PDB file of C-alpha atoms and ligand atoms in Angstrom:
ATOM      1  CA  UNK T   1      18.214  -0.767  15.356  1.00  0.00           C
ATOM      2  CA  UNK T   2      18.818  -2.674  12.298  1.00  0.00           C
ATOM      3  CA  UNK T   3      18.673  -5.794  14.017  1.00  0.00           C
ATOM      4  CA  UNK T   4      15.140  -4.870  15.142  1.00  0.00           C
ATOM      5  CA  UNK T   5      13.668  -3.222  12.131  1.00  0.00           C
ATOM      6  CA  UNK T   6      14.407  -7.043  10.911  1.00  0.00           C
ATOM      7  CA  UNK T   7      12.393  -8.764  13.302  1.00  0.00           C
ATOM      8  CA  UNK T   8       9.440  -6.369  13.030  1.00  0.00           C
ATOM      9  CA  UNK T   9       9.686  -7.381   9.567  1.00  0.00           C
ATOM     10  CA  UNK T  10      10.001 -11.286  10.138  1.00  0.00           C
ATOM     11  CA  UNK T  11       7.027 -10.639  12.367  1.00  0.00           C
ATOM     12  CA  UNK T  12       4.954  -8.813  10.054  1.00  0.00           C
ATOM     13  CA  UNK T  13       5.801 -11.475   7.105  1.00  0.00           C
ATOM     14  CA  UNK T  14       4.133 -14.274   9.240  1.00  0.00           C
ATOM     15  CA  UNK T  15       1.314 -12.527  10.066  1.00  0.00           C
ATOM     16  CA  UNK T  16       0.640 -11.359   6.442  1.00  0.00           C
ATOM     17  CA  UNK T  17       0.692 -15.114   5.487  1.00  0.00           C
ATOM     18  CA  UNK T  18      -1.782 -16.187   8.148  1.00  0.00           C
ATOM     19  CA  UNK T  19      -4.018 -13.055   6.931  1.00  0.00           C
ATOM     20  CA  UNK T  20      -3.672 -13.278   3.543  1.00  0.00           C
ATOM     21  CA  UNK T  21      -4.594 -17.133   3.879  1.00  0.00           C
ATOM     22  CA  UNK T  22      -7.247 -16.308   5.569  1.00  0.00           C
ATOM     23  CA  UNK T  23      -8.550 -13.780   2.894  1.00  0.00           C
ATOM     24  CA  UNK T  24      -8.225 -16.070   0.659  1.00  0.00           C
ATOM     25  CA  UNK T  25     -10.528 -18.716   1.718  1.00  0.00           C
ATOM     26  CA  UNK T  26     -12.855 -16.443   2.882  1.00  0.00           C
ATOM     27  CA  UNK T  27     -12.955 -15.271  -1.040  1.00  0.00           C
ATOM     28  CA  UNK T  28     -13.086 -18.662  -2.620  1.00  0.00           C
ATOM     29  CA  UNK T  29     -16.064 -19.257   0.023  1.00  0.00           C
ATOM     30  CA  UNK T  30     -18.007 -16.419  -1.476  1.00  0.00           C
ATOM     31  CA  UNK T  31     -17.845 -12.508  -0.074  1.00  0.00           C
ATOM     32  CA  UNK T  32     -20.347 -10.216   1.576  1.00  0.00           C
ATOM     33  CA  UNK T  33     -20.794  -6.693   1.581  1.00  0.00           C
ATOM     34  CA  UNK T  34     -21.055  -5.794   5.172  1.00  0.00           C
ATOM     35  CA  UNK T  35     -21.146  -1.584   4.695  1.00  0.00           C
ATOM     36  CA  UNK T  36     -20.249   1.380   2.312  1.00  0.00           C
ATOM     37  CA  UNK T  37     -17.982   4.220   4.349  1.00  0.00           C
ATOM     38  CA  UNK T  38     -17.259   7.353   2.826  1.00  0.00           C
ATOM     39  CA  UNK T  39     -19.524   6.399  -0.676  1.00  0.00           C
ATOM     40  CA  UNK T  40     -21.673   4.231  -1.539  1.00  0.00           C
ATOM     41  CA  UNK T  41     -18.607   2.802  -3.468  1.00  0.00           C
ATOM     42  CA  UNK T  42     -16.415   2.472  -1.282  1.00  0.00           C
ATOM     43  CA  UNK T  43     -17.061  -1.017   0.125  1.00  0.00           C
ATOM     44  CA  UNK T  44     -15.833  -3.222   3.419  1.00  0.00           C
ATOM     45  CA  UNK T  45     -16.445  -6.843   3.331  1.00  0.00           C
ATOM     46  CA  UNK T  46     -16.705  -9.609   6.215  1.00  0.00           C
ATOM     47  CA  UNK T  47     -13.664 -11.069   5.237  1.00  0.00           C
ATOM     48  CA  UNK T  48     -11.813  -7.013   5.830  1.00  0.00           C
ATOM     49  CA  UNK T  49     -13.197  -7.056   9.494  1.00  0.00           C
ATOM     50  CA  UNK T  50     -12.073 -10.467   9.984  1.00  0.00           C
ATOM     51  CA  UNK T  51      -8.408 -10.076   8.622  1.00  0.00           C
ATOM     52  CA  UNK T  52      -8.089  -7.402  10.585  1.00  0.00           C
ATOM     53  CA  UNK T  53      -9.148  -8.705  13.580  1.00  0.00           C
ATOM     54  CA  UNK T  54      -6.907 -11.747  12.913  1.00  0.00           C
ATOM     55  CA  UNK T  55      -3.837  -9.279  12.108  1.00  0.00           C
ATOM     56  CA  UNK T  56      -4.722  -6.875  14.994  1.00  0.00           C
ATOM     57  CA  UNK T  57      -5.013  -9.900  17.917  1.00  0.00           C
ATOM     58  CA  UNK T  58      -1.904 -10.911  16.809  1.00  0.00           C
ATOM     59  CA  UNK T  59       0.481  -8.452  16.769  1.00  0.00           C
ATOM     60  CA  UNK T  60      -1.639  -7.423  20.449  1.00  0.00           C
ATOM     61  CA  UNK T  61      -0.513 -10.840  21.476  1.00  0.00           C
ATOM     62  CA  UNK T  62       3.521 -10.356  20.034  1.00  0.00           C
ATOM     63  CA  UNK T  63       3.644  -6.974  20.262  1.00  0.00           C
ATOM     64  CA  UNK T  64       1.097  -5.435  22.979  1.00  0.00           C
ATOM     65  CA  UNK T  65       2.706  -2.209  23.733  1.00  0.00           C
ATOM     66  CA  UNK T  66       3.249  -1.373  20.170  1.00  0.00           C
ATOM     67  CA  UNK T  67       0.307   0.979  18.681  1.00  0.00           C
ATOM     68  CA  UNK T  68      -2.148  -0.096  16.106  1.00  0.00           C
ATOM     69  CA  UNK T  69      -4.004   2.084  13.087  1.00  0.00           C
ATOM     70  CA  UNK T  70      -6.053  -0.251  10.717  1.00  0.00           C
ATOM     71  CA  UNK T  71      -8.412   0.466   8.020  1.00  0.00           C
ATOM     72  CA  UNK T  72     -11.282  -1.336   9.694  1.00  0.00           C
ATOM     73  CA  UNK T  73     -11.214  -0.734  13.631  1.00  0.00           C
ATOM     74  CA  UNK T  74     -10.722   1.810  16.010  1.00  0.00           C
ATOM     75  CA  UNK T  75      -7.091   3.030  16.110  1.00  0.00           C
ATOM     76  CA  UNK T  76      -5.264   2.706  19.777  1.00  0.00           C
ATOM     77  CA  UNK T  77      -1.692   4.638  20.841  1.00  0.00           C
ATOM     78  CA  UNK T  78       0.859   2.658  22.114  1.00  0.00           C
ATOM     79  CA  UNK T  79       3.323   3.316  24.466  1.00  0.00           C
ATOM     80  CA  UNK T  80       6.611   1.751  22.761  1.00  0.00           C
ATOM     81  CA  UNK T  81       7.097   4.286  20.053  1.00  0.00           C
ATOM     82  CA  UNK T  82       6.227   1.638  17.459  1.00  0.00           C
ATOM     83  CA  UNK T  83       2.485   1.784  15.371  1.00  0.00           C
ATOM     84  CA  UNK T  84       1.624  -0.973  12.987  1.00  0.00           C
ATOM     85  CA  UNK T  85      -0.184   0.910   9.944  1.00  0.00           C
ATOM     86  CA  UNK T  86      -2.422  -1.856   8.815  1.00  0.00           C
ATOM     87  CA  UNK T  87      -4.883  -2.276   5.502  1.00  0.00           C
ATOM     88  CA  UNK T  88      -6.016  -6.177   5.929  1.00  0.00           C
ATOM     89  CA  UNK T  89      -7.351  -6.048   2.204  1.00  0.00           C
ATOM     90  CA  UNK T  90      -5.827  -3.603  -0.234  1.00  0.00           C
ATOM     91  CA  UNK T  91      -7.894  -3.731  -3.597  1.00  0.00           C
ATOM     92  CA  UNK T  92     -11.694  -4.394  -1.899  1.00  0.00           C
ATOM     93  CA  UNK T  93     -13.232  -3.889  -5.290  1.00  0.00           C
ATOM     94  CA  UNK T  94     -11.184  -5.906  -6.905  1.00  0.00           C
ATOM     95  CA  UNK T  95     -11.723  -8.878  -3.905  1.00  0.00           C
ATOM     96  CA  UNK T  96     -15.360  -8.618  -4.094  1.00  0.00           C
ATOM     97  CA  UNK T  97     -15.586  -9.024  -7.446  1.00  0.00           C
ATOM     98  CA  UNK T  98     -13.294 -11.991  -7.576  1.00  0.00           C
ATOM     99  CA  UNK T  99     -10.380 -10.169  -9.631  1.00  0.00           C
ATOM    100  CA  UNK T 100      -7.386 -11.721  -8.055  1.00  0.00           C
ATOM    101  CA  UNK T 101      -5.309  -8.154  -7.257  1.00  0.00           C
ATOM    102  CA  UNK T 102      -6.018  -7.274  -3.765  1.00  0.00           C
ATOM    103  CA  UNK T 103      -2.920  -7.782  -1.016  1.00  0.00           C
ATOM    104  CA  UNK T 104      -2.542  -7.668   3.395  1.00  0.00           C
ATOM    105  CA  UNK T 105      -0.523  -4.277   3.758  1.00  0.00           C
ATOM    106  CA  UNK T 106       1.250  -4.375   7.235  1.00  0.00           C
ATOM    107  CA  UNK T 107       4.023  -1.397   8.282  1.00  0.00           C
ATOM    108  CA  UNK T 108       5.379  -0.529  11.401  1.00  0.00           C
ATOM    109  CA  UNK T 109       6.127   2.674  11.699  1.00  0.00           C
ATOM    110  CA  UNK T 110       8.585   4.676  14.461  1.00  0.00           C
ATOM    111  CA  UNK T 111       7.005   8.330  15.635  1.00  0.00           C
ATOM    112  CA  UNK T 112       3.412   9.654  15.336  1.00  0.00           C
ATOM    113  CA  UNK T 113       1.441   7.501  13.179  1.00  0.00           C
ATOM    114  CA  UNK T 114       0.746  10.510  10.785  1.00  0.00           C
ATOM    115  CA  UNK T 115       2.208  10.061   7.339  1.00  0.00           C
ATOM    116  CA  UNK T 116       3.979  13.504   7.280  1.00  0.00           C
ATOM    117  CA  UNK T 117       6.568  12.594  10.142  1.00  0.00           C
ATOM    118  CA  UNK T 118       6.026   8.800  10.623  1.00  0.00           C
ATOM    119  CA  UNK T 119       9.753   7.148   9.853  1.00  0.00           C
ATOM    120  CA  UNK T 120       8.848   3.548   7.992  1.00  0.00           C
ATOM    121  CA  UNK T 121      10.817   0.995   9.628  1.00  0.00           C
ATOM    122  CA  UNK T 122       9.441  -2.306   7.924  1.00  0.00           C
ATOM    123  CA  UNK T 123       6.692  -3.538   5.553  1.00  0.00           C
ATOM    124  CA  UNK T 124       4.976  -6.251   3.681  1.00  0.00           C
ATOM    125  CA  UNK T 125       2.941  -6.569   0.843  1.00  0.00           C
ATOM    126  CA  UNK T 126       1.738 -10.168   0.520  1.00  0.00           C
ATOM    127  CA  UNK T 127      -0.696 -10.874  -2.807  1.00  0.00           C
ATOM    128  CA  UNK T 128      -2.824 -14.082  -1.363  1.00  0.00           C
ATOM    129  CA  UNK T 129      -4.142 -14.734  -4.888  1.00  0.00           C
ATOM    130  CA  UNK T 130      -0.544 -15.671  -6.128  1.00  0.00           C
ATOM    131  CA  UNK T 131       1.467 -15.828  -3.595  1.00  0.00           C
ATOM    132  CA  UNK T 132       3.745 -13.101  -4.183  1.00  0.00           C
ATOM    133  CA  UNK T 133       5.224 -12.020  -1.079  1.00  0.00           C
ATOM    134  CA  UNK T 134       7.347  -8.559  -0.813  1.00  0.00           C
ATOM    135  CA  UNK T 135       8.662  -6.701   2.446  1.00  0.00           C
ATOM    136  CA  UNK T 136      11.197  -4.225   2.922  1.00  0.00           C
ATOM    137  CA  UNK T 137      13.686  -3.500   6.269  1.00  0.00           C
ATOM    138  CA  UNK T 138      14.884   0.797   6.370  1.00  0.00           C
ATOM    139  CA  UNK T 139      18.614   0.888   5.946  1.00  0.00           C
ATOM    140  CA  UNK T 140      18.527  -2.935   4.748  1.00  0.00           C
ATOM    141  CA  UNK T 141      17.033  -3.234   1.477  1.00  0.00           C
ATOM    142  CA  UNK T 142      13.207  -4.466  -0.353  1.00  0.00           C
ATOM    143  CA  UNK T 143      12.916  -8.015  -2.129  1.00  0.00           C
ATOM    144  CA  UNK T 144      10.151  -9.799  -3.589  1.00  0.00           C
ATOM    145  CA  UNK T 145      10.508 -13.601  -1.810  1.00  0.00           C
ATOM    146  CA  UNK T 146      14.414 -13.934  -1.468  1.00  0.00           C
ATOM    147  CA  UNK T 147      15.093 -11.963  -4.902  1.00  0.00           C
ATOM    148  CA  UNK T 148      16.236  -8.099  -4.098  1.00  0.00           C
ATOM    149  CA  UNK T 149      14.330  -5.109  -5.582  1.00  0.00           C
ATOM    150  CA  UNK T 150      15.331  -2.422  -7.763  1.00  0.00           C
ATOM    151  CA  UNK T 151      12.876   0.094  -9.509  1.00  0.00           C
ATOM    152  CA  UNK T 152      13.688   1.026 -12.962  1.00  0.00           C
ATOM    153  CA  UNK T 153      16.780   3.210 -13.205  1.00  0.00           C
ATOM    154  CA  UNK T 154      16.167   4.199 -16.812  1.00  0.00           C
ATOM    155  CA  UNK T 155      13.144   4.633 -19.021  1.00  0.00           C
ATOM    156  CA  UNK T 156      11.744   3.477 -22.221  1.00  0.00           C
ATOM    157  CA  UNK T 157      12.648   5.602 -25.411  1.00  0.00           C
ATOM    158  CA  UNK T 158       8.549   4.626 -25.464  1.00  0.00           C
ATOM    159  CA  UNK T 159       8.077   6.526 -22.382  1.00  0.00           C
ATOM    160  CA  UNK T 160       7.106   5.516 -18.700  1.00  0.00           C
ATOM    161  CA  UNK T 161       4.544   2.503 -17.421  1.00  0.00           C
ATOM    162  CA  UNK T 162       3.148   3.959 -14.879  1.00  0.00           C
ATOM    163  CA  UNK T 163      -0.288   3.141 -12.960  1.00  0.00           C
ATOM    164  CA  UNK T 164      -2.669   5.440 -10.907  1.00  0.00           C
ATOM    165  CA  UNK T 165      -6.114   5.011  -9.090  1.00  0.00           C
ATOM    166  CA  UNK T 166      -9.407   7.122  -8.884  1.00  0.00           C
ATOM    167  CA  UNK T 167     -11.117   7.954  -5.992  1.00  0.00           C
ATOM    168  CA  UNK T 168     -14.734   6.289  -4.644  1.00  0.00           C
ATOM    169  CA  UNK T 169     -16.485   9.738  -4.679  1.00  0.00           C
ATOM    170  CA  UNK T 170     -17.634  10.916  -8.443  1.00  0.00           C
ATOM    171  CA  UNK T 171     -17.054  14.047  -7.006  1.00  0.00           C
ATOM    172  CA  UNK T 172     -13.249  13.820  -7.628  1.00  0.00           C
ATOM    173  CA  UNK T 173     -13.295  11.710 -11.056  1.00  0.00           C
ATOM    174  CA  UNK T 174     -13.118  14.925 -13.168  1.00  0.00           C
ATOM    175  CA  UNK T 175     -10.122  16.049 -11.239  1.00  0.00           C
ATOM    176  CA  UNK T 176      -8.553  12.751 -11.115  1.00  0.00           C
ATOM    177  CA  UNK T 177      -9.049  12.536 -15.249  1.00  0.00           C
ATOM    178  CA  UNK T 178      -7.914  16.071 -15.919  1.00  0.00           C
ATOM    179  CA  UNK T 179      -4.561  14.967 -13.693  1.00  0.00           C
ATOM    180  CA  UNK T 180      -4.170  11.558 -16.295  1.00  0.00           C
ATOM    181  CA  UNK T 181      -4.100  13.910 -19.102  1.00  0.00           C
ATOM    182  CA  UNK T 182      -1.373  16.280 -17.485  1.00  0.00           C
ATOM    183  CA  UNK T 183       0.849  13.459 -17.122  1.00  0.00           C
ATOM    184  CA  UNK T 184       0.253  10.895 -20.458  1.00  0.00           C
ATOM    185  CA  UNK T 185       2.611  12.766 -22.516  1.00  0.00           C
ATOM    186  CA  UNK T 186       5.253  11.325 -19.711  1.00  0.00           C
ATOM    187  CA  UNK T 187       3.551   7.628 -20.683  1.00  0.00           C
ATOM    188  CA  UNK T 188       4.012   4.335 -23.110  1.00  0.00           C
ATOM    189  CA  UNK T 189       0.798   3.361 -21.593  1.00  0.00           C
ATOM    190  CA  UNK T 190      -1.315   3.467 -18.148  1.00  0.00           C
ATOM    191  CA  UNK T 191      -2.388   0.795 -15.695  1.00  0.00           C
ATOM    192  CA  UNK T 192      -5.472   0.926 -13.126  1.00  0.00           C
ATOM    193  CA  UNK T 193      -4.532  -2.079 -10.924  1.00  0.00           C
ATOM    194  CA  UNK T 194      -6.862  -1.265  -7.999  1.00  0.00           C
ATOM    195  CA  UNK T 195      -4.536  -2.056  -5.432  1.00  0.00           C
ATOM    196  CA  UNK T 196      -2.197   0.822  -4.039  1.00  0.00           C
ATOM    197  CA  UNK T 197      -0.178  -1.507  -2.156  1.00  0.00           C
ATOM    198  CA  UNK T 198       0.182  -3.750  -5.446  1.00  0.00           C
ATOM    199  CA  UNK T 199       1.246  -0.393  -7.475  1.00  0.00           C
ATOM    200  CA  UNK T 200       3.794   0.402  -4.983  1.00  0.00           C
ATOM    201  CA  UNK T 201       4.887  -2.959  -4.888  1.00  0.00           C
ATOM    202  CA  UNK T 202       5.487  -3.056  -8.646  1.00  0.00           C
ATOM    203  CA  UNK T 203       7.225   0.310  -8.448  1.00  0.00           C
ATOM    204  CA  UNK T 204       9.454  -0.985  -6.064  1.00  0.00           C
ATOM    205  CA  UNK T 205      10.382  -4.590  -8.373  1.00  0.00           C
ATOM    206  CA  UNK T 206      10.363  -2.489 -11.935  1.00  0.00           C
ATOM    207  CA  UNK T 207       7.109  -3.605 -13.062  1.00  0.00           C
ATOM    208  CA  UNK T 208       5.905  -0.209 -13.507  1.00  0.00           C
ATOM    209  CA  UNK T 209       7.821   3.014 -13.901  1.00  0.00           C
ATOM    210  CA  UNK T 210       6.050   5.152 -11.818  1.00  0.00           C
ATOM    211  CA  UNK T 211       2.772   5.643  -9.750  1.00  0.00           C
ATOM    212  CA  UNK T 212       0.140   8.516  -8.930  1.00  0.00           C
ATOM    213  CA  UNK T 213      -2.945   8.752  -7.234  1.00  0.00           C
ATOM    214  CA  UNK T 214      -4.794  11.663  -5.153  1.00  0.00           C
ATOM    215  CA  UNK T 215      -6.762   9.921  -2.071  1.00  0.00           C
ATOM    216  CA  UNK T 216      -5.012   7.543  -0.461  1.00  0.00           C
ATOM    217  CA  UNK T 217      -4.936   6.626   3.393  1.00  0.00           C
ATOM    218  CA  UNK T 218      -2.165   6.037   5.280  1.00  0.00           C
ATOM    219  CA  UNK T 219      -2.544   2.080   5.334  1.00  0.00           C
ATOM    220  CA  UNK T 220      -3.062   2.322   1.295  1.00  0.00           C
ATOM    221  CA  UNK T 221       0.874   3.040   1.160  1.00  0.00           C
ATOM    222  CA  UNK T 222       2.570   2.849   4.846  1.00  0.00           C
ATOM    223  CA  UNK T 223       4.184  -0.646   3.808  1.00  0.00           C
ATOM    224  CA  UNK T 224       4.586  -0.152  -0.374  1.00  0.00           C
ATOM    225  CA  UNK T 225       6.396   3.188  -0.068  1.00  0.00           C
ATOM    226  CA  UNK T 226       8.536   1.639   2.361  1.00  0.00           C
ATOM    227  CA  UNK T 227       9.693  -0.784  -0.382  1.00  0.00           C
ATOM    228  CA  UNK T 228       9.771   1.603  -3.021  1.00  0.00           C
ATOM    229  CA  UNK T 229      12.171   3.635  -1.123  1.00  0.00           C
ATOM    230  CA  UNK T 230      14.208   0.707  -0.248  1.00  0.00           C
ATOM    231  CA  UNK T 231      14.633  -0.567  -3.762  1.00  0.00           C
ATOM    232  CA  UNK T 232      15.851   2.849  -4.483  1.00  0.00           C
ATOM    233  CA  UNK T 233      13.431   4.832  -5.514  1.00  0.00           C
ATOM    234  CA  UNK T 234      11.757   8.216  -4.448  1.00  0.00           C
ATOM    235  CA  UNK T 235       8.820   8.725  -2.991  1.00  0.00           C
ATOM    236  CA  UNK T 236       6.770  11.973  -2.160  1.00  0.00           C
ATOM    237  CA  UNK T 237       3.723  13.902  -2.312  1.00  0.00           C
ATOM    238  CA  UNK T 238       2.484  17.327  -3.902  1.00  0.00           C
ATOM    239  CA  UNK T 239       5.499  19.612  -4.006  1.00  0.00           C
ATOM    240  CA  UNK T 240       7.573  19.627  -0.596  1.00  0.00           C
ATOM    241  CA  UNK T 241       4.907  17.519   0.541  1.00  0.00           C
ATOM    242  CA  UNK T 242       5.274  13.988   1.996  1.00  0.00           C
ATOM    243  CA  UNK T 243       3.043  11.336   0.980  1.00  0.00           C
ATOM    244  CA  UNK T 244      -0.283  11.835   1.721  1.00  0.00           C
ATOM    245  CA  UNK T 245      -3.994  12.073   1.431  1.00  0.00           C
ATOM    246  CA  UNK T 246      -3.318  14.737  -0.985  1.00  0.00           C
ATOM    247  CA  UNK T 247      -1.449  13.002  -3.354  1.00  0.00           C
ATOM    248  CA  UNK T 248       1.420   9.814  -3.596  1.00  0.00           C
ATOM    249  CA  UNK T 249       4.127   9.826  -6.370  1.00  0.00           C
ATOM    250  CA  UNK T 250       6.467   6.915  -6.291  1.00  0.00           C
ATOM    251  CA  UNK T 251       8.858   6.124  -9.139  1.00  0.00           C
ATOM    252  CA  UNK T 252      13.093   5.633  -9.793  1.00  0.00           C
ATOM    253  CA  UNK T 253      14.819   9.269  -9.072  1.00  0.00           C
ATOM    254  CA  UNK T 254      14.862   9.580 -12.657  1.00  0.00           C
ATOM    255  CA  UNK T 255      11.503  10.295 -13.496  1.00  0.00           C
ATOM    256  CA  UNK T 256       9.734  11.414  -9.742  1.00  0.00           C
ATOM    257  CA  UNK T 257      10.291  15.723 -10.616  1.00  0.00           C
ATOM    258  CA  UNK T 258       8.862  15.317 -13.770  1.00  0.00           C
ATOM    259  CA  UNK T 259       5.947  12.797 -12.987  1.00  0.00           C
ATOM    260  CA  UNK T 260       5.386  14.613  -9.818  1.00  0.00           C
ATOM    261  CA  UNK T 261       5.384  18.232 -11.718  1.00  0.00           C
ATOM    262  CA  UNK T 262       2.809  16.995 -14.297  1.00  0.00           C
ATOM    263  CA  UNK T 263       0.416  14.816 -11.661  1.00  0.00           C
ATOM    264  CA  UNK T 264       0.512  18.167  -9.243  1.00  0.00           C
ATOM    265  CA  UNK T 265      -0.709  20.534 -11.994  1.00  0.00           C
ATOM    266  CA  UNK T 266      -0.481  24.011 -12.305  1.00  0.00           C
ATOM    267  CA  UNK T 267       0.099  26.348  -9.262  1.00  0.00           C
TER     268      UNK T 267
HETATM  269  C1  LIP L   1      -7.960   1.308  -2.593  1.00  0.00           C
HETATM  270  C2  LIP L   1      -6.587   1.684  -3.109  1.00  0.00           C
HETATM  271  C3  LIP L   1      -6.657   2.060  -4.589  1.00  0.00           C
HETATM  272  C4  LIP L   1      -7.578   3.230  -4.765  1.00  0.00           C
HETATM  273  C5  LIP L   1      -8.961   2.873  -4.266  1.00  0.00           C
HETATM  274  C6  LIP L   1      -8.921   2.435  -2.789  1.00  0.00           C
HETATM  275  P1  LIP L   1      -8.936  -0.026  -0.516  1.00  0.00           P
HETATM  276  O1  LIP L   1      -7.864   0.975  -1.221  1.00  0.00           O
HETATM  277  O2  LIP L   1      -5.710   0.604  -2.920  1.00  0.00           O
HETATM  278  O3  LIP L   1      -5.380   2.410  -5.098  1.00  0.00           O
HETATM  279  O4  LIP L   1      -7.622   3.613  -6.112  1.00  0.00           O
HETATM  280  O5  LIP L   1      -9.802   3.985  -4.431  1.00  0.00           O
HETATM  281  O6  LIP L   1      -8.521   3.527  -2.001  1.00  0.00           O
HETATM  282  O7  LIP L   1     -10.183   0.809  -0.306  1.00  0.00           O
HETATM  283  O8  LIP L   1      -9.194  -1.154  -1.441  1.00  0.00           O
HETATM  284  O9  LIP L   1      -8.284  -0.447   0.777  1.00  0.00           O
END
């Protein structure tokens, strides 16, 4: 099993490059808004659609029995047990306005593509901008390139780094503000990277101490909680929850009752 989780990995690593190449020149050529989704804020560019497209065709072509559940297309069952969870631009903001922290998030995932009983068997997080290229194997181990991953085992006297995200409805900024005051007293300082792939990422290689965020869809985190869980860390959601739509926690085992306890709120 090992042996395979490995190549789905290898497999998902080369297609991440050839997507995240692709995004890139598609950015430095200039990007269009082709819709808004749920709000008017929440954005999908040309360049998404084609990413996808390139990512989805593929892993059809490599892969065509697996299943496939993407951000930007219709999703479609497969019959080999295996579902790619697929976000072919993490960070769409921050790509259409040119700030250089969007990634390709590719997972493949063993079960029911549903977050709360999906097992995560490999993932990728590739950042075209730089180049940074991380991907984690279950039961192997996370790295960042060749170097191997570890989140932070033990915090600041100054407190914990940690990053979160706010949804693209107003609706749900007052919520997501009262839930940053709940947990600053846990923080040296907080980060809004824009990318929930990128958080996880730097969760998983001790660039941050700890994540949060309330909104998420399963391709925001298949792949990034796969590597924070690889590089030892803990991931969950609200209280005996998995990781969902309802809220994400990642951090080292250290901190995740305490961050998860404040972010949830009171009963
Ligand atoms: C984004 C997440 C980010 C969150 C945004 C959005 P998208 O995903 O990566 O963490 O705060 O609201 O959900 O829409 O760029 O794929």
């Amino acid at each position: 099993m090992t042996d395979d989780n490995r190549q789905l990995a290898e497999l998902a690593i080369d297609i991440a490059r050839e997507a995240g190449e692709l995004a890139r020149r598609r950015r430095a050529e200039g990007v269009s808004i082709a819709a808004t989704k749920s709000a008017i804020a929440d954005i999908v560019t040309e360049a998404d659609r084609e990413v996808e497209a390139l990512i989805r065709a593929r892993l059809a072509a490599e892969r065509p029995d697996d299943g496939f559940v993407g951000e930007e297309s219709e999703a479609e069952v497969g019959r080999s047990g295996t579902t790619w969870i697929v976000d072919p631009i993490d960070g769409t903001v921050n790509y259409a306005y040119g700030i250089p922290s969007y990634a390709v998030s590719i997972a493949a995932v063993a079960g029911e593509p549903d977050p709360q009983s999906w097992v995560a068997l490999a993932g990728v997080v590739f950042s075209p901008a730089n180049g940074e290229l991380f991907h984690a194997v279950k039961g192997v181990g996370a790295w960042l390139g060749s170097d191997r991953l570890a989140v932070n085992a033990e915090l600041s006297p100054a407190g914990a780094l940690l990053a979160t995200g706010f949804g693209y409805d107003p609706a749900t900024h007052a919520g997501d503000l009262a839930r940053v005051a709940r947990v600053m007293p846990l923080a040296r300082d907080l980060r809004r990277i824009g990318s929930a792939a990128l958080d996880l990422a730097f969760v998983a290689s001790g660039r941050l101490d700890g994540y949060f965020e309330r909104g998420l869809k399963p391709w925001d985190h298949a792949a990034g909680a796969l590597l924070v869980e690889e590089a030892g860390g803990v991931v969950g959601g609200l209280p005996g929850a998995r990781a969902d739509n309802a809220m994400i926690i990642a951090s080292g085992p250290a901190l995740f009752d305490r961050l998860q306890a404040a972010a949830a709120g009171p009963e």
